[in-house]
Amino acid sequence: MSVYSYWTQFFPPRNGATYTEDNLPDLAGKVFVVTGGSSGIGYELCRVLYAAGGKVYMLTRTKKNAEEAITRIKDHYAGKDVKTGSIQFIPMDLSDFRNVKAAAQQFLDSEGPDGRLDILFNNAGTGGWKDAPKTPQGDEYHITANSVGHYLLTRLLTPILTKTAATSPKDSVRVVWAASILVEMTSPIGGITKEFLQDPFSEKHAGVLYAQSKVGNWFLATEFSRHQSESGPFGSGVVHIGGNPGSYNTNIWRHVKDLIKYYIVYPTLRDPVYGAYTYMWMSFSKDVTMEEAKAGNYATCDGRWHPGQRADLLLAIKGEQEGGTGRSKEFFDWCEERVKDFVN
């Protein structure tokens, strides 16, 4: 890792975004699922997709927040010469596997037998939260809300993603996984420790728990891309891509101490719309292919490939037969074991 790698993520090139709301293609007929769409990057993403004609499903926890967000989005374009799409709220709490399964089923019921899903944005998550509660299934909160809940949602929506990919241009159906600059700044050696996988409550530091969960999303994107087959449970023809959307002024910082938040973090934060621009590159750029996804390539803010990840993390996404540690696949298998009672 170099100083440049950190610098270019905190301070990306000015006006460097390839895709913005001004040049997004017409999305009429396309269907999108955005988790955590009522605020922050997710809100901006829902707004931009809606304005481009997309059919957007906002999956988030709180009905009041979702309804207020949808009203703001619609009011923003009212009376303007914009051919908008549609936007619909589905309640979902990623920390509760039963709730995730219910949300996935509600989406599938809404789309019906002829439905489609072009892009799933696994965007929602919690920041580092000291003394976070256990989940309803008794699991560690950070890894569940940020990673394993999204793993379950993705597994449940894989059939409709695969069906959409079969009739869509190559590599155009995708799943976008949100990581963070803390993947490389504060995650332990290997990204996720073996001790954590053996006992998730062995790690007490909220910052490390958060960083590991974001490493987990990169690992899951890589492994989902590699595990696809025509008849297997992980789908086929769907590109999964992980990356750091950037650092933004959103409510993910609500559990962070004020001293750190206001005097260290805030000066580096940007408007969350730029995070949506990063997601748009991950979603629509022809530079993002199945080959890049299988290789574990990692996107970063405003829409670029990362200039060079930590060596131990690159070893983690390689199997032992390739000279790596195999930790990425180990985490993927760990998630499958965690949700096995909810995928059928």
Short mmCIF file of C-alpha atoms in Angstrom, two decimals:
data_model
loop_
_atom_site.label_atom_id
_atom_site.label_comp_id
_atom_site.label_asym_id
_atom_site.label_seq_id
_atom_site.Cartn_x
_atom_site.Cartn_y
_atom_site.Cartn_z
CA MET A 1 0.00 0.00 0.00
CA SER A 2 1.18 3.51 -0.83
CA VAL A 3 0.38 6.96 0.53
CA TYR A 4 -1.09 7.71 -2.91
CA SER A 5 -3.59 4.87 -2.50
CA TYR A 6 -4.99 6.45 0.66
CA TRP A 7 -4.80 10.00 -0.66
CA THR A 8 -6.67 9.28 -3.88
CA GLN A 9 -9.54 7.69 -1.97
CA PHE A 10 -9.92 10.51 0.54
CA PHE A 11 -9.34 13.16 -2.13
CA PRO A 12 -10.24 11.72 -5.57
CA PRO A 13 -9.55 13.67 -8.77
CA ARG A 14 -11.82 16.68 -9.14
CA ASN A 15 -14.72 16.06 -11.55
CA GLY A 16 -13.43 12.52 -12.02
CA ALA A 17 -16.75 10.68 -11.98
CA THR A 18 -17.44 8.89 -15.27
CA TYR A 19 -21.16 8.54 -14.60
CA THR A 20 -23.36 11.25 -13.10
CA GLU A 21 -27.06 11.99 -13.16
CA ASP A 22 -26.42 14.12 -16.25
CA ASN A 23 -25.18 11.29 -18.47
CA LEU A 24 -26.88 8.19 -17.11
CA PRO A 25 -28.54 6.11 -19.86
CA ASP A 26 -32.31 5.73 -20.06
CA LEU A 27 -33.24 3.12 -17.48
CA ALA A 28 -36.87 2.58 -18.46
CA GLY A 29 -37.71 -1.11 -18.11
CA LYS A 30 -34.82 -1.78 -15.72
CA VAL A 31 -35.39 -2.90 -12.13
CA PHE A 32 -33.16 -2.03 -9.17
CA VAL A 33 -33.05 -2.98 -5.51
CA VAL A 34 -31.26 -0.58 -3.15
CA THR A 35 -30.76 -1.53 0.48
CA GLY A 36 -30.59 1.37 2.92
CA GLY A 37 -32.15 3.75 0.42
CA SER A 38 -33.77 6.23 2.77
CA SER A 39 -30.64 8.25 3.55
CA GLY A 40 -27.05 8.91 2.53
CA ILE A 41 -25.61 7.30 -0.57
CA GLY A 42 -28.62 4.97 -0.91
CA TYR A 43 -31.01 7.91 -1.01
CA GLU A 44 -29.01 9.69 -3.71
CA LEU A 45 -28.80 6.47 -5.70
CA CYS A 46 -32.56 5.90 -5.52
CA ARG A 47 -33.13 9.49 -6.60
CA VAL A 48 -30.83 9.26 -9.61
CA LEU A 49 -32.15 5.87 -10.76
CA TYR A 50 -35.74 7.08 -10.41
CA ALA A 51 -34.97 10.21 -12.43
CA ALA A 52 -33.50 8.07 -15.23
CA GLY A 53 -36.72 6.07 -15.54
CA GLY A 54 -35.78 3.06 -13.44
CA LYS A 55 -38.10 0.95 -11.32
CA VAL A 56 -36.58 1.23 -7.86
CA TYR A 57 -37.25 -0.82 -4.75
CA MET A 58 -36.05 0.83 -1.55
CA LEU A 59 -35.35 -1.83 1.07
CA THR A 60 -34.83 -0.24 4.45
CA ARG A 61 -35.84 -0.62 8.07
CA THR A 62 -38.02 2.31 9.03
CA LYS A 63 -41.28 2.99 7.19
CA LYS A 64 -41.46 6.64 8.25
CA ASN A 65 -37.95 7.39 6.99
CA ALA A 66 -38.60 5.57 3.71
CA GLU A 67 -41.89 7.36 3.06
CA GLU A 68 -40.31 10.74 3.79
CA ALA A 69 -37.39 9.93 1.47
CA ILE A 70 -39.69 8.85 -1.35
CA THR A 71 -41.74 12.03 -0.96
CA ARG A 72 -38.58 14.17 -1.14
CA ILE A 73 -37.44 12.34 -4.26
CA LYS A 74 -40.76 12.76 -6.03
CA ASP A 75 -41.06 16.41 -4.98
CA HIS A 76 -37.56 17.07 -6.30
CA TYR A 77 -38.68 16.20 -9.85
CA ALA A 78 -42.24 17.44 -9.71
CA GLY A 79 -42.94 19.80 -12.59
CA LYS A 80 -39.60 19.15 -14.25
CA ASP A 81 -39.14 17.82 -17.75
CA VAL A 82 -37.94 14.42 -16.52
CA LYS A 83 -39.41 11.06 -17.46
CA THR A 84 -39.23 9.44 -14.06
CA GLY A 85 -39.67 5.79 -13.18
CA SER A 86 -41.24 4.39 -10.02
CA ILE A 87 -40.12 3.85 -6.46
CA GLN A 88 -41.49 1.48 -3.84
CA PHE A 89 -40.65 0.79 -0.20
CA ILE A 90 -40.16 -2.71 1.20
CA PRO A 91 -39.37 -3.02 4.92
CA MET A 92 -36.18 -4.95 5.74
CA ASP A 93 -33.92 -5.29 8.76
CA LEU A 94 -30.65 -6.87 7.65
CA SER A 95 -29.81 -7.99 11.18
CA ASP A 96 -32.82 -10.35 11.24
CA PHE A 97 -32.65 -13.25 8.79
CA ARG A 98 -36.41 -13.90 8.98
CA ASN A 99 -37.03 -10.28 8.06
CA VAL A 100 -34.58 -10.44 5.16
CA LYS A 101 -36.34 -13.51 3.79
CA ALA A 102 -39.73 -11.79 4.09
CA ALA A 103 -38.42 -8.71 2.25
CA ALA A 104 -37.00 -10.82 -0.57
CA GLN A 105 -40.31 -12.62 -0.94
CA GLN A 106 -42.23 -9.34 -0.99
CA PHE A 107 -40.01 -8.12 -3.81
CA LEU A 108 -40.49 -11.34 -5.77
CA ASP A 109 -44.25 -11.20 -5.25
CA SER A 110 -44.32 -7.60 -6.42
CA GLU A 111 -42.36 -8.42 -9.58
CA GLY A 112 -44.43 -11.52 -10.33
CA PRO A 113 -43.53 -14.49 -12.55
CA ASP A 114 -42.39 -12.27 -15.43
CA GLY A 115 -40.35 -9.96 -13.20
CA ARG A 116 -36.70 -9.04 -13.45
CA LEU A 117 -33.86 -7.59 -11.39
CA ASP A 118 -31.05 -5.83 -13.22
CA ILE A 119 -28.91 -4.59 -10.35
CA LEU A 120 -28.91 -5.29 -6.63
CA PHE A 121 -27.14 -2.65 -4.56
CA ASN A 122 -25.98 -4.10 -1.24
CA ASN A 123 -25.49 -0.63 0.18
CA ALA A 124 -26.99 -0.57 3.69
CA GLY A 125 -24.97 -1.03 6.83
CA THR A 126 -24.07 0.09 10.31
CA GLY A 127 -20.97 1.95 11.40
CA GLY A 128 -18.79 0.85 14.29
CA TRP A 129 -21.08 0.55 17.30
CA LYS A 130 -19.61 -0.06 20.75
CA ASP A 131 -21.57 -2.68 22.71
CA ALA A 132 -23.87 -3.39 19.75
CA PRO A 133 -26.68 -5.82 20.61
CA LYS A 134 -26.85 -9.39 19.39
CA THR A 135 -29.08 -10.00 16.39
CA PRO A 136 -32.46 -11.76 16.72
CA GLN A 137 -30.70 -15.01 15.74
CA GLY A 138 -28.01 -14.38 18.38
CA ASP A 139 -25.22 -13.38 15.98
CA GLU A 140 -22.65 -10.58 16.09
CA TYR A 141 -24.33 -7.38 14.89
CA HIS A 142 -21.76 -5.74 12.57
CA ILE A 143 -20.95 -8.79 10.46
CA THR A 144 -24.65 -9.64 10.20
CA ALA A 145 -26.03 -6.20 9.32
CA ASN A 146 -23.23 -5.36 6.89
CA SER A 147 -22.32 -8.72 5.34
CA VAL A 148 -24.26 -11.85 6.20
CA GLY A 149 -27.68 -10.21 5.86
CA HIS A 150 -26.71 -9.07 2.37
CA TYR A 151 -25.38 -12.55 1.62
CA LEU A 152 -28.78 -14.01 2.47
CA LEU A 153 -30.64 -11.38 0.44
CA THR A 154 -28.38 -12.07 -2.54
CA ARG A 155 -28.87 -15.84 -2.27
CA LEU A 156 -32.64 -15.38 -2.20
CA LEU A 157 -32.60 -13.05 -5.22
CA THR A 158 -30.06 -15.06 -7.23
CA PRO A 159 -32.72 -16.92 -9.29
CA ILE A 160 -34.30 -13.70 -10.58
CA LEU A 161 -30.88 -12.13 -11.19
CA THR A 162 -29.84 -15.20 -13.19
CA LYS A 163 -33.09 -15.21 -15.15
CA THR A 164 -32.58 -11.53 -16.02
CA ALA A 165 -28.97 -12.14 -17.04
CA ALA A 166 -30.04 -14.87 -19.46
CA THR A 167 -31.91 -12.33 -21.62
CA SER A 168 -29.66 -9.30 -21.06
CA PRO A 169 -26.37 -8.13 -22.61
CA LYS A 170 -23.32 -9.96 -21.26
CA ASP A 171 -22.09 -8.70 -17.86
CA SER A 172 -24.88 -6.13 -17.53
CA VAL A 173 -26.71 -7.76 -14.60
CA ARG A 174 -24.77 -7.04 -11.44
CA VAL A 175 -24.62 -7.03 -7.67
CA VAL A 176 -22.78 -4.10 -6.09
CA TRP A 177 -21.22 -4.65 -2.65
CA ALA A 178 -20.24 -1.69 -0.45
CA ALA A 179 -16.80 -1.78 1.15
CA SER A 180 -14.80 1.07 2.77
CA ILE A 181 -11.36 2.64 2.92
CA LEU A 182 -11.15 1.03 6.36
CA VAL A 183 -10.77 -2.30 4.55
CA GLU A 184 -7.12 -1.40 4.05
CA MET A 185 -6.64 1.02 6.96
CA THR A 186 -7.92 -0.88 10.00
CA SER A 187 -8.78 -4.47 9.10
CA PRO A 188 -6.57 -7.17 10.66
CA ILE A 189 -4.00 -9.15 8.69
CA GLY A 190 -5.89 -11.32 6.22
CA GLY A 191 -8.96 -9.08 6.43
CA ILE A 192 -10.96 -11.37 8.69
CA THR A 193 -9.24 -13.41 11.38
CA LYS A 194 -9.69 -17.15 11.81
CA GLU A 195 -10.37 -16.47 15.48
CA PHE A 196 -13.34 -14.29 14.53
CA LEU A 197 -14.80 -16.99 12.29
CA GLN A 198 -14.46 -19.46 15.14
CA ASP A 199 -16.00 -17.05 17.67
CA PRO A 200 -17.41 -13.75 16.33
CA PHE A 201 -17.75 -12.39 19.88
CA SER A 202 -14.01 -12.75 20.51
CA GLU A 203 -13.43 -9.37 18.82
CA LYS A 204 -14.57 -6.42 20.98
CA HIS A 205 -13.31 -3.37 19.08
CA ALA A 206 -16.15 -1.75 17.14
CA GLY A 207 -13.81 -0.31 14.51
CA VAL A 208 -12.26 -3.68 13.77
CA LEU A 209 -15.69 -5.34 13.66
CA TYR A 210 -16.82 -2.75 11.12
CA ALA A 211 -13.66 -3.08 9.00
CA GLN A 212 -13.91 -6.88 8.94
CA SER A 213 -17.52 -6.67 7.79
CA LYS A 214 -16.53 -4.44 4.89
CA VAL A 215 -13.69 -6.77 3.94
CA GLY A 216 -16.36 -9.46 4.04
CA ASN A 217 -18.37 -7.67 1.36
CA TRP A 218 -15.37 -7.58 -0.97
CA PHE A 219 -14.73 -11.27 -0.29
CA LEU A 220 -18.39 -12.14 -0.97
CA ALA A 221 -18.43 -10.22 -4.25
CA THR A 222 -15.33 -12.10 -5.40
CA GLU A 223 -16.57 -15.53 -4.32
CA PHE A 224 -20.09 -15.12 -5.72
CA SER A 225 -18.54 -14.34 -9.10
CA ARG A 226 -16.30 -17.41 -8.88
CA HIS A 227 -18.95 -19.85 -7.61
CA GLN A 228 -21.43 -19.40 -10.46
CA SER A 229 -22.53 -22.26 -12.69
CA GLU A 230 -25.48 -23.07 -14.93
CA SER A 231 -27.20 -25.31 -12.39
CA GLY A 232 -25.68 -24.33 -9.03
CA PRO A 233 -27.30 -22.30 -6.23
CA PHE A 234 -25.11 -19.24 -6.80
CA GLY A 235 -26.47 -18.35 -10.23
CA SER A 236 -24.78 -17.67 -13.53
CA GLY A 237 -24.04 -14.64 -15.67
CA VAL A 238 -24.26 -12.18 -12.76
CA VAL A 239 -21.28 -9.90 -12.10
CA HIS A 240 -20.61 -9.23 -8.41
CA ILE A 241 -18.31 -6.30 -7.72
CA GLY A 242 -17.05 -4.84 -4.44
CA GLY A 243 -15.52 -1.47 -3.80
CA ASN A 244 -15.11 1.62 -1.66
CA PRO A 245 -17.70 4.22 -2.68
CA GLY A 246 -15.77 6.89 -0.75
CA SER A 247 -16.19 8.77 2.52
CA TYR A 248 -19.34 10.84 2.92
CA ASN A 249 -21.36 12.88 5.38
CA THR A 250 -24.08 10.33 6.20
CA ASN A 251 -25.70 8.93 9.32
CA ILE A 252 -23.36 5.93 9.34
CA TRP A 253 -21.26 8.07 11.69
CA ARG A 254 -24.02 8.30 14.30
CA HIS A 255 -22.35 5.82 16.65
CA VAL A 256 -18.90 7.44 16.39
CA LYS A 257 -17.64 9.66 19.24
CA ASP A 258 -18.18 13.37 18.54
CA LEU A 259 -14.50 14.25 19.00
CA ILE A 260 -13.47 11.85 16.24
CA LYS A 261 -16.50 12.65 14.12
CA TYR A 262 -16.25 16.43 14.01
CA TYR A 263 -12.51 17.09 14.16
CA ILE A 264 -10.94 14.10 12.37
CA VAL A 265 -13.55 12.55 10.07
CA TYR A 266 -15.77 15.40 8.88
CA PRO A 267 -13.10 17.47 7.09
CA THR A 268 -12.55 14.54 4.69
CA LEU A 269 -16.22 13.85 3.94
CA ARG A 270 -18.01 14.72 0.71
CA ASP A 271 -21.62 14.98 -0.41
CA PRO A 272 -23.10 11.46 -0.66
CA VAL A 273 -24.19 11.98 -4.25
CA TYR A 274 -20.58 11.21 -5.24
CA GLY A 275 -20.95 7.81 -3.62
CA ALA A 276 -23.92 7.21 -5.90
CA TYR A 277 -21.71 8.13 -8.85
CA THR A 278 -19.23 5.44 -7.76
CA TYR A 279 -22.02 2.87 -7.63
CA MET A 280 -23.16 3.96 -11.09
CA TRP A 281 -19.71 3.20 -12.51
CA MET A 282 -19.75 -0.18 -10.78
CA SER A 283 -23.20 -0.78 -12.28
CA PHE A 284 -22.90 0.46 -15.84
CA SER A 285 -19.25 0.72 -16.87
CA LYS A 286 -18.05 -1.69 -19.55
CA ASP A 287 -14.73 -1.80 -17.69
CA VAL A 288 -16.48 -3.97 -15.08
CA THR A 289 -16.59 -7.51 -16.43
CA MET A 290 -16.97 -11.03 -15.10
CA GLU A 291 -13.24 -11.56 -15.57
CA GLU A 292 -12.43 -8.51 -13.43
CA ALA A 293 -14.91 -9.67 -10.79
CA LYS A 294 -13.50 -13.20 -10.61
CA ALA A 295 -10.03 -11.73 -10.23
CA GLY A 296 -11.23 -9.87 -7.14
CA ASN A 297 -10.62 -6.44 -8.63
CA TYR A 298 -11.82 -3.68 -6.35
CA ALA A 299 -13.49 -0.39 -7.29
CA THR A 300 -12.93 2.92 -5.60
CA CYS A 301 -14.48 6.36 -5.37
CA ASP A 302 -15.88 8.12 -8.43
CA GLY A 303 -15.46 5.02 -10.55
CA ARG A 304 -11.93 3.63 -10.92
CA TRP A 305 -10.05 0.47 -10.15
CA HIS A 306 -8.09 0.53 -6.92
CA PRO A 307 -4.41 1.35 -7.55
CA GLY A 308 -3.16 -1.56 -5.42
CA GLN A 309 -4.58 -3.28 -2.34
CA ARG A 310 -2.68 -4.57 0.70
CA ALA A 311 -0.63 -7.68 -0.06
CA ASP A 312 -2.21 -9.74 2.73
CA LEU A 313 -5.70 -8.99 1.41
CA LEU A 314 -4.71 -10.02 -2.10
CA LEU A 315 -3.42 -13.29 -0.65
CA ALA A 316 -6.75 -13.75 1.14
CA ILE A 317 -8.69 -13.79 -2.14
CA LYS A 318 -6.37 -16.44 -3.58
CA GLY A 319 -6.81 -20.12 -2.81
CA GLU A 320 -4.10 -22.09 -1.06
CA GLN A 321 -3.33 -23.89 -4.34
CA GLU A 322 -2.53 -20.46 -5.82
CA GLY A 323 -0.22 -19.53 -2.97
CA GLY A 324 -2.85 -17.61 -1.04
CA THR A 325 -4.58 -18.17 2.29
CA GLY A 326 -8.09 -19.00 1.04
CA ARG A 327 -9.66 -16.73 3.67
CA SER A 328 -12.10 -15.24 1.16
CA LYS A 329 -13.61 -18.61 0.30
CA GLU A 330 -13.55 -19.60 3.96
CA PHE A 331 -15.69 -16.56 4.78
CA PHE A 332 -18.05 -17.30 1.89
CA ASP A 333 -18.58 -20.85 3.18
CA TRP A 334 -19.00 -19.48 6.72
CA CYS A 335 -21.83 -17.19 5.53
CA GLU A 336 -23.54 -20.07 3.72
CA GLU A 337 -23.49 -22.10 6.92
CA ARG A 338 -24.91 -19.14 8.85
CA VAL A 339 -27.97 -18.73 6.59
CA LYS A 340 -28.61 -22.31 5.49
CA ASP A 341 -31.91 -22.53 7.39
CA PHE A 342 -33.26 -19.47 5.58
CA VAL A 343 -32.37 -20.04 1.92
CA ASN A 344 -35.03 -22.64 1.12
#
